[in-house]
Short mmCIF file of C-alpha atoms and ligand atoms in Angstrom, two decimals:
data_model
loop_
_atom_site.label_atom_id
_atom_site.label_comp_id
_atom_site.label_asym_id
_atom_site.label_seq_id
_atom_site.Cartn_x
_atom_site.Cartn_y
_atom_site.Cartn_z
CA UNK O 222 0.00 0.00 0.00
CA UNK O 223 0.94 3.62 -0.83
CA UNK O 224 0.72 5.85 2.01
CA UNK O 225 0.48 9.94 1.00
CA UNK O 226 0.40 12.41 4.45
CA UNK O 227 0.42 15.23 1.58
CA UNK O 228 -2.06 16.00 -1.33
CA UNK O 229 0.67 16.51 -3.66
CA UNK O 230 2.12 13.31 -3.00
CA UNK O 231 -1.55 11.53 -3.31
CA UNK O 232 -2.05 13.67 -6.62
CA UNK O 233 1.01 12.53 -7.87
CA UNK O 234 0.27 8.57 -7.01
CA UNK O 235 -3.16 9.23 -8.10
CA UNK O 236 -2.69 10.73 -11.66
CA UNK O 237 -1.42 7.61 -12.76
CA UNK O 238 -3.86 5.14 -11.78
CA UNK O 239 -7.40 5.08 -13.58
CA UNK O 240 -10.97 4.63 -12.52
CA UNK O 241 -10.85 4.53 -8.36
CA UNK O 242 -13.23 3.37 -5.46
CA UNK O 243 -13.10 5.21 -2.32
CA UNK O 244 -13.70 4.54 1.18
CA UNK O 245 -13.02 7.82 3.57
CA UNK O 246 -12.91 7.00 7.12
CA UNK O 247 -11.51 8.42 10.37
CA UNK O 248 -9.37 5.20 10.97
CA UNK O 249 -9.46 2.95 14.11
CA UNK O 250 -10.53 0.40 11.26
CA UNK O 251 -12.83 -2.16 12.24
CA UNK O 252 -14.58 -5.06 10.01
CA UNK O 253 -16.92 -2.99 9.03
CA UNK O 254 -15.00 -0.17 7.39
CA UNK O 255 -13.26 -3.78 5.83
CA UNK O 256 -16.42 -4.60 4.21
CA UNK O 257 -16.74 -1.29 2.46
CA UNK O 258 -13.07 -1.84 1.26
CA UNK O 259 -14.45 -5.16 0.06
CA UNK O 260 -17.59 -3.44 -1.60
CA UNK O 261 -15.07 -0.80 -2.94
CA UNK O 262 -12.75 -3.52 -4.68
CA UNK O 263 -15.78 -4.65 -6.51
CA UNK O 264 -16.66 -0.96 -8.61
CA UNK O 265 -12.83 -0.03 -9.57
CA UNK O 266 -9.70 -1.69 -9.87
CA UNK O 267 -8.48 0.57 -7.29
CA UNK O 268 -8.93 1.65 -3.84
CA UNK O 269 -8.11 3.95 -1.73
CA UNK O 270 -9.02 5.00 1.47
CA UNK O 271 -8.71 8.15 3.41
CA UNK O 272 -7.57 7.97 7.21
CA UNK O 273 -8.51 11.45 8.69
CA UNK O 274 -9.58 12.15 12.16
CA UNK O 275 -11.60 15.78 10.91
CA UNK O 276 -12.02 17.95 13.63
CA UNK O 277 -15.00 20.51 11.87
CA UNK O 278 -17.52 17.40 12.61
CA UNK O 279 -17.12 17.47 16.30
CA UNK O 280 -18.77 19.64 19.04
CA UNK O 281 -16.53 21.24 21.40
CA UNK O 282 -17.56 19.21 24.16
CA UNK O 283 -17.51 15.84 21.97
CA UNK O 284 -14.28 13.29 21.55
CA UNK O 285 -11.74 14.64 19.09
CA UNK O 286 -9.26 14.25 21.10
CA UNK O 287 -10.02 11.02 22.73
CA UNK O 288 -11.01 10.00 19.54
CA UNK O 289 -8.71 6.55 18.74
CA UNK O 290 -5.61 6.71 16.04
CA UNK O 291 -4.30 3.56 15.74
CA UNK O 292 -2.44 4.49 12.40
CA UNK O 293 -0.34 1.44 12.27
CA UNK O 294 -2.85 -1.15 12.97
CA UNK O 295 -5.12 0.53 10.15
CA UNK O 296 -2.26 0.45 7.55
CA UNK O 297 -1.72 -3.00 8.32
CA UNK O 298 -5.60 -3.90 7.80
CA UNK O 299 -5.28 -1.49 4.48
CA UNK O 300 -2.19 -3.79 3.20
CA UNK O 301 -3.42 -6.86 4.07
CA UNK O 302 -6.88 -5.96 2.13
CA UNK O 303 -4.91 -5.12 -0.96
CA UNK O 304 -5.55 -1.30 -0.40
CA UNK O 305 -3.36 0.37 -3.07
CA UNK O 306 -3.43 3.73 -1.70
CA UNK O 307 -4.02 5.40 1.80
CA UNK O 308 -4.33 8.68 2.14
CA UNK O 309 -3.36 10.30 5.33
CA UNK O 310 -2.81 13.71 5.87
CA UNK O 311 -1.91 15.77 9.29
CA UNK O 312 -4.61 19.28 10.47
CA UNK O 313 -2.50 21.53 8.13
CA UNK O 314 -2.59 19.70 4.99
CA UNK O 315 -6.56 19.60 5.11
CA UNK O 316 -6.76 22.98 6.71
CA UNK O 317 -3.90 25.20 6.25
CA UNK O 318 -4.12 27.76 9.34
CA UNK O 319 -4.18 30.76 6.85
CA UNK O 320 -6.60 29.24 4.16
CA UNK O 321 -10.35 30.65 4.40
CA UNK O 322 -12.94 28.30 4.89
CA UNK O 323 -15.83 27.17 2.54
CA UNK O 324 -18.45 26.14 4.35
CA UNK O 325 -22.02 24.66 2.93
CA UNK O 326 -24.96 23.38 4.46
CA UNK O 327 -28.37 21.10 3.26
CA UNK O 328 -30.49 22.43 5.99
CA UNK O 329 -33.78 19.81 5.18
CA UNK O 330 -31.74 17.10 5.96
CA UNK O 331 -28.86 18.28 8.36
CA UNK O 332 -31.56 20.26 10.84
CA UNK O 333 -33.25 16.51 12.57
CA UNK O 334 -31.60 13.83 14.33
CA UNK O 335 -28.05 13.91 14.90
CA UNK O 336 -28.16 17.54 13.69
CA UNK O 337 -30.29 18.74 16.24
CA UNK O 338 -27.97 17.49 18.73
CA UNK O 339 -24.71 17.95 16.95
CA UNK O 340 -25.31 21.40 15.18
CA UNK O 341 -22.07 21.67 12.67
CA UNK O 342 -21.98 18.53 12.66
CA UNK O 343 -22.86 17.99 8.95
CA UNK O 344 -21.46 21.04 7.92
CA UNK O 345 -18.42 19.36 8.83
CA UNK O 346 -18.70 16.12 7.30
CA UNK O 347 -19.95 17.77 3.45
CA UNK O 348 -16.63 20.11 4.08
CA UNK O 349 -13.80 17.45 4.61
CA UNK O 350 -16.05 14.60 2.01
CA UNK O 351 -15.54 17.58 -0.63
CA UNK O 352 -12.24 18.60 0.13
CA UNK O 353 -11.62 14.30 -0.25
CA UNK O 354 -13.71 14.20 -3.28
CA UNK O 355 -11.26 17.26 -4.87
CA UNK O 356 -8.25 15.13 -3.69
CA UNK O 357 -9.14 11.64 -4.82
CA UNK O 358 -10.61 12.16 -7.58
CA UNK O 359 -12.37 8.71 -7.18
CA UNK O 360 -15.53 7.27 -9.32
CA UNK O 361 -17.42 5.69 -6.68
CA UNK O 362 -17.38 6.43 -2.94
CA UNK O 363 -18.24 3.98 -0.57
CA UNK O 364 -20.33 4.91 3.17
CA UNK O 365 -22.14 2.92 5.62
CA UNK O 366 -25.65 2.73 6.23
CA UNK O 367 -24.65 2.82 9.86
CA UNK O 368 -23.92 6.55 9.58
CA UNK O 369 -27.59 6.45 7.81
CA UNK O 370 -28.25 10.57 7.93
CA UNK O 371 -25.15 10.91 6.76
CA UNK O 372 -25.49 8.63 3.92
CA UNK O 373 -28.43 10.67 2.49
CA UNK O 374 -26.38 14.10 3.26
CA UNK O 375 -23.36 13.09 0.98
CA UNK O 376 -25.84 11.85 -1.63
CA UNK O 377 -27.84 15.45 -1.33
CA UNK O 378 -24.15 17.16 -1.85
CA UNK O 379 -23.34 15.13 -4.96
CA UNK O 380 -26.55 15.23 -6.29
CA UNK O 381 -26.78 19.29 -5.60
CA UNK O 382 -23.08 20.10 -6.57
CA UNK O 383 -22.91 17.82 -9.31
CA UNK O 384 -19.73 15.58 -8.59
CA UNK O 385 -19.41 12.44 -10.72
CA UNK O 386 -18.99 10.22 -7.96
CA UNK O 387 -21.31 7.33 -7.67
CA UNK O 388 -22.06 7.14 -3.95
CA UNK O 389 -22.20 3.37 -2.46
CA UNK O 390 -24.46 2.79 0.58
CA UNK O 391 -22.68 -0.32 2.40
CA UNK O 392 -24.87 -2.61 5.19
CA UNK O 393 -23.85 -2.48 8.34
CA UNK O 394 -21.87 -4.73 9.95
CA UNK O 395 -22.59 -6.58 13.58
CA UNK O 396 -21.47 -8.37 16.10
CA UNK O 397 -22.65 -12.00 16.38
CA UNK O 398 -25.05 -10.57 19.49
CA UNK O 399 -26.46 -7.74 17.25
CA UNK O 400 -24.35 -4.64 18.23
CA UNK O 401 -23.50 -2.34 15.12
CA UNK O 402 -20.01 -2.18 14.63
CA UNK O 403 -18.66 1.06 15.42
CA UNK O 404 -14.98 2.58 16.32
CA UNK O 405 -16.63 3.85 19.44
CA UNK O 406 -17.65 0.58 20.60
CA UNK O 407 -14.07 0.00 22.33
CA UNK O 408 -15.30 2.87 25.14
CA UNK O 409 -17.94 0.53 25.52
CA UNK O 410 -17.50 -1.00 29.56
CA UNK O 411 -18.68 -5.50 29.65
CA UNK O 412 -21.88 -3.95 31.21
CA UNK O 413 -22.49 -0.98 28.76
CA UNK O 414 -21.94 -2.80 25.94
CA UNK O 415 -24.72 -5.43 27.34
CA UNK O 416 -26.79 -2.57 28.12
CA UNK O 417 -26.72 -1.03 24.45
CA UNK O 418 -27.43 -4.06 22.87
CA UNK O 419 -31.35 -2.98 23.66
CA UNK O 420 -30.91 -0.93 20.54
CA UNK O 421 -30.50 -3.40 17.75
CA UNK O 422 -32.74 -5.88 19.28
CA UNK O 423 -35.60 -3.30 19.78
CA UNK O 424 -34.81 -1.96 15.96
CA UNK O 425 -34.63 -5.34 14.79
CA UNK O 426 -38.05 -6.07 16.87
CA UNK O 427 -39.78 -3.16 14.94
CA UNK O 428 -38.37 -4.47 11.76
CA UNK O 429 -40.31 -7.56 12.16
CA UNK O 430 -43.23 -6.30 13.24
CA UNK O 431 -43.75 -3.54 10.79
CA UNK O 432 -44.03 -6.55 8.11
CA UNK O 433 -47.32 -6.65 9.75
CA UNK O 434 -48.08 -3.63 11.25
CA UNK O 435 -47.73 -0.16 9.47
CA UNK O 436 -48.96 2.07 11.91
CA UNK O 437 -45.86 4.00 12.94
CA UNK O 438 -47.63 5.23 16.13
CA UNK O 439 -47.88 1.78 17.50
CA UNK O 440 -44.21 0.94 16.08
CA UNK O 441 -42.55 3.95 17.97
CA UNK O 442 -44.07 2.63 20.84
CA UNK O 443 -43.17 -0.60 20.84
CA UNK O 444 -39.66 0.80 19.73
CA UNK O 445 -39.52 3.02 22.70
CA UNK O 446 -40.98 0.14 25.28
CA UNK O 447 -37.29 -2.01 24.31
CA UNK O 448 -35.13 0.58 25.07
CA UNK O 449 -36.35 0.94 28.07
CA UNK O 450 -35.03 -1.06 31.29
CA UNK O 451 -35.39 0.19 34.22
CA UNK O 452 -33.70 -3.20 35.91
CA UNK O 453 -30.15 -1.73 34.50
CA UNK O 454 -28.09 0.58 36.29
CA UNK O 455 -26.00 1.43 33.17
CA UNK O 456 -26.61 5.43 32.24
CA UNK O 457 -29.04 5.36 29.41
CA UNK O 458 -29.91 8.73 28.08
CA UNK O 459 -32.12 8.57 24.75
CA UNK O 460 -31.09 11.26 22.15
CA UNK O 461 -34.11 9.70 19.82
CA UNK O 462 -36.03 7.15 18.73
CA UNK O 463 -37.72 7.66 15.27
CA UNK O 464 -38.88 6.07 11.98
CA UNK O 465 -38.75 8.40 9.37
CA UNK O 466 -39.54 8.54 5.46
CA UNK O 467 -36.01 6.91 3.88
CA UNK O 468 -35.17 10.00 1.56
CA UNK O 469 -36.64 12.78 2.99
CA UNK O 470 -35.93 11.76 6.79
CA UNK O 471 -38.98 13.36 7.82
CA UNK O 472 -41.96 12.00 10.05
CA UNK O 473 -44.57 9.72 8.58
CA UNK O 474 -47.48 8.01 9.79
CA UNK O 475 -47.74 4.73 8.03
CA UNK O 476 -45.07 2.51 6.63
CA UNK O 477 -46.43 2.93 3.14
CA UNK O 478 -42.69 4.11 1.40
CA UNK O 479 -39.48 2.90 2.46
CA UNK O 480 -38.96 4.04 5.81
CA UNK O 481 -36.15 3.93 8.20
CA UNK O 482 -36.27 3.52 12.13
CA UNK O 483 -33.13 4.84 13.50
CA UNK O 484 -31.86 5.68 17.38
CA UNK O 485 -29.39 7.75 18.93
CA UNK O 486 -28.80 7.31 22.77
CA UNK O 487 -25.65 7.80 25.28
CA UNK O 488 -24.80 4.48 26.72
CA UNK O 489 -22.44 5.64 29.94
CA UNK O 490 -20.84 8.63 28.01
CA UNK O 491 -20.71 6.70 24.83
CA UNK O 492 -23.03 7.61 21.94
CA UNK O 493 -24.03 5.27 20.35
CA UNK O 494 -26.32 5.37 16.81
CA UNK O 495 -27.66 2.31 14.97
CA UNK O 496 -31.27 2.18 12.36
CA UNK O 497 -32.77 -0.44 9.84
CA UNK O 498 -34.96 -0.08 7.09
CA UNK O 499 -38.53 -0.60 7.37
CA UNK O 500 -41.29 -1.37 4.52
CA UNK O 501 -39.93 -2.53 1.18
O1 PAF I 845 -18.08 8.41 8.55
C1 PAF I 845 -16.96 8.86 8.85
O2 PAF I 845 -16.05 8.15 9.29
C2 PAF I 845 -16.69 10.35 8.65
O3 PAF I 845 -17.81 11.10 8.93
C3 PAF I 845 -16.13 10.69 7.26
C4 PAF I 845 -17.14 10.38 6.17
C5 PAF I 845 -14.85 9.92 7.00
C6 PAF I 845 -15.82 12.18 7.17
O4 PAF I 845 -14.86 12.56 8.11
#
């Protein structure tokens, strides 16, 4: 694998190299950023990925510092997955102290959800995924459905700045017991982690259920009911609980579109996100 900490070295590694897949990612890779590498390998015969811890997507009080950078562990999982390139640049390369800053917001879809708690969130994320797209150049771009708001954000910014890149949404990956994988899963204390496995199954309850049932009154309910459980002593602070048209994220009453249930809650001071789609 190539590793680039400058853009002019990943231009220069880049301009010979054709039609490229790319999976950006904030490193401490896990199997599921693996799978997308996987996906990736299968639109372009090559791949890069971006390792980038990007500050402009965190609150003040959230964990950009704390926020794990195991660098060589995630260049050995990039070489042994036949990664040709890995781009990994330091603060200044991405945002040179006396460069001005372009920033650009989707406020339908960046407003809700993890945007009402996280406020610049997004801006964040559609400011570092364009400065990446301008970089790499690539064809195709590979995210998780984990990061499901997110998903539909990057495919807004394509779609409204026209950049020919072919976004990718990738499943997420779990843990045999259910738990989405997720680098902030290693904060994660044995009894946290057993407490926040109440959100998949209580997703994955709603799942089943709305096959039958398309009443999303009665589903939130239900959702809400399996969060709850007041036998655990484990800090459980719900952020939301919501199923929401699949496109538009906004509220709907019946499951008559695809639809998409998706929580947010602090599990000890972990937050923690997971969702699955609902309806066809
Ligand atoms: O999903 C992530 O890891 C990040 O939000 C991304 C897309 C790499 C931008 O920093």
């Amino acid at each position: 694998v190539i590793v680039c900490n400058t853009i002019e070295s990943f231009r220069e590694a880049r301009q010979h190299l054709g039609p490229l897949a790319f999976v950006p990612t904030m490193g401490a890779l896990h199997a599921g950023h693996m799978s997308l590498v996987k996906i990736a390998q299968s639109h372009a015969p090559t791949v890069a990925v971006s390792i980038f811890v990007n500050p402009t997507q965190f609150g003040p009080k959230e964990d950009f510092s704390r926020y794990p950078r195991p660098v060589e562990a995630d260049l050995a999982l990039c070489e042994a997955a036949g990664v040709q390139l890995v781009f990994h640049p330091d603060l200044d390369q991405m945002y040179p102290a006396d460069a001005a800053r372009l920033q650009s917001d989707l406020p339908a879809l960046t407003r809700t959800l993890e945007g009402a708690s996280r406020p610049t969130h997004f801006q964040g994320v559609i400011e570092v995924v364009t400065k990446l797209f301008n970089i790499v150049q690539p064809q195709t771009a590979c995210f998780g459905e984990k990061d499901f708001q997110q998903l539909a954000v990057i495919r807004a910014m394509t779609r409204a700045m026209n950049m020919p890149v072919e976004i990718v949404a990738c499943p997420t990956l779990r843990d045999p017991d259910g738990l989405a994988m997720s680098s902030r899963n290693r904060y994660l204390s044995p009894d946290e982690r057993l407490r926040a496995l109440c959100i998949s199954r209580a997703l994955f309850e709603v799942q089943k259920r709305a096959a039958a049932d398309r009443n999303v009154a009665s589903l939130d309910s239900i959702l809400r009911e399996r969060l709850d459980d007041p036998s655990s002593d484990v800090p459980f602070v719900l952020d939301y609980a919501v199923i929401v048209d699949a496109s538009t994220l906004a509220p709907i009453d019946r499951i008559d579109r695809p639809a998409r249930a998706l929580v947010a809650a602090k599990v000890g001071s972990t937050r923690l996100i997971d969702n699955v789609a609902l309806g066809d």
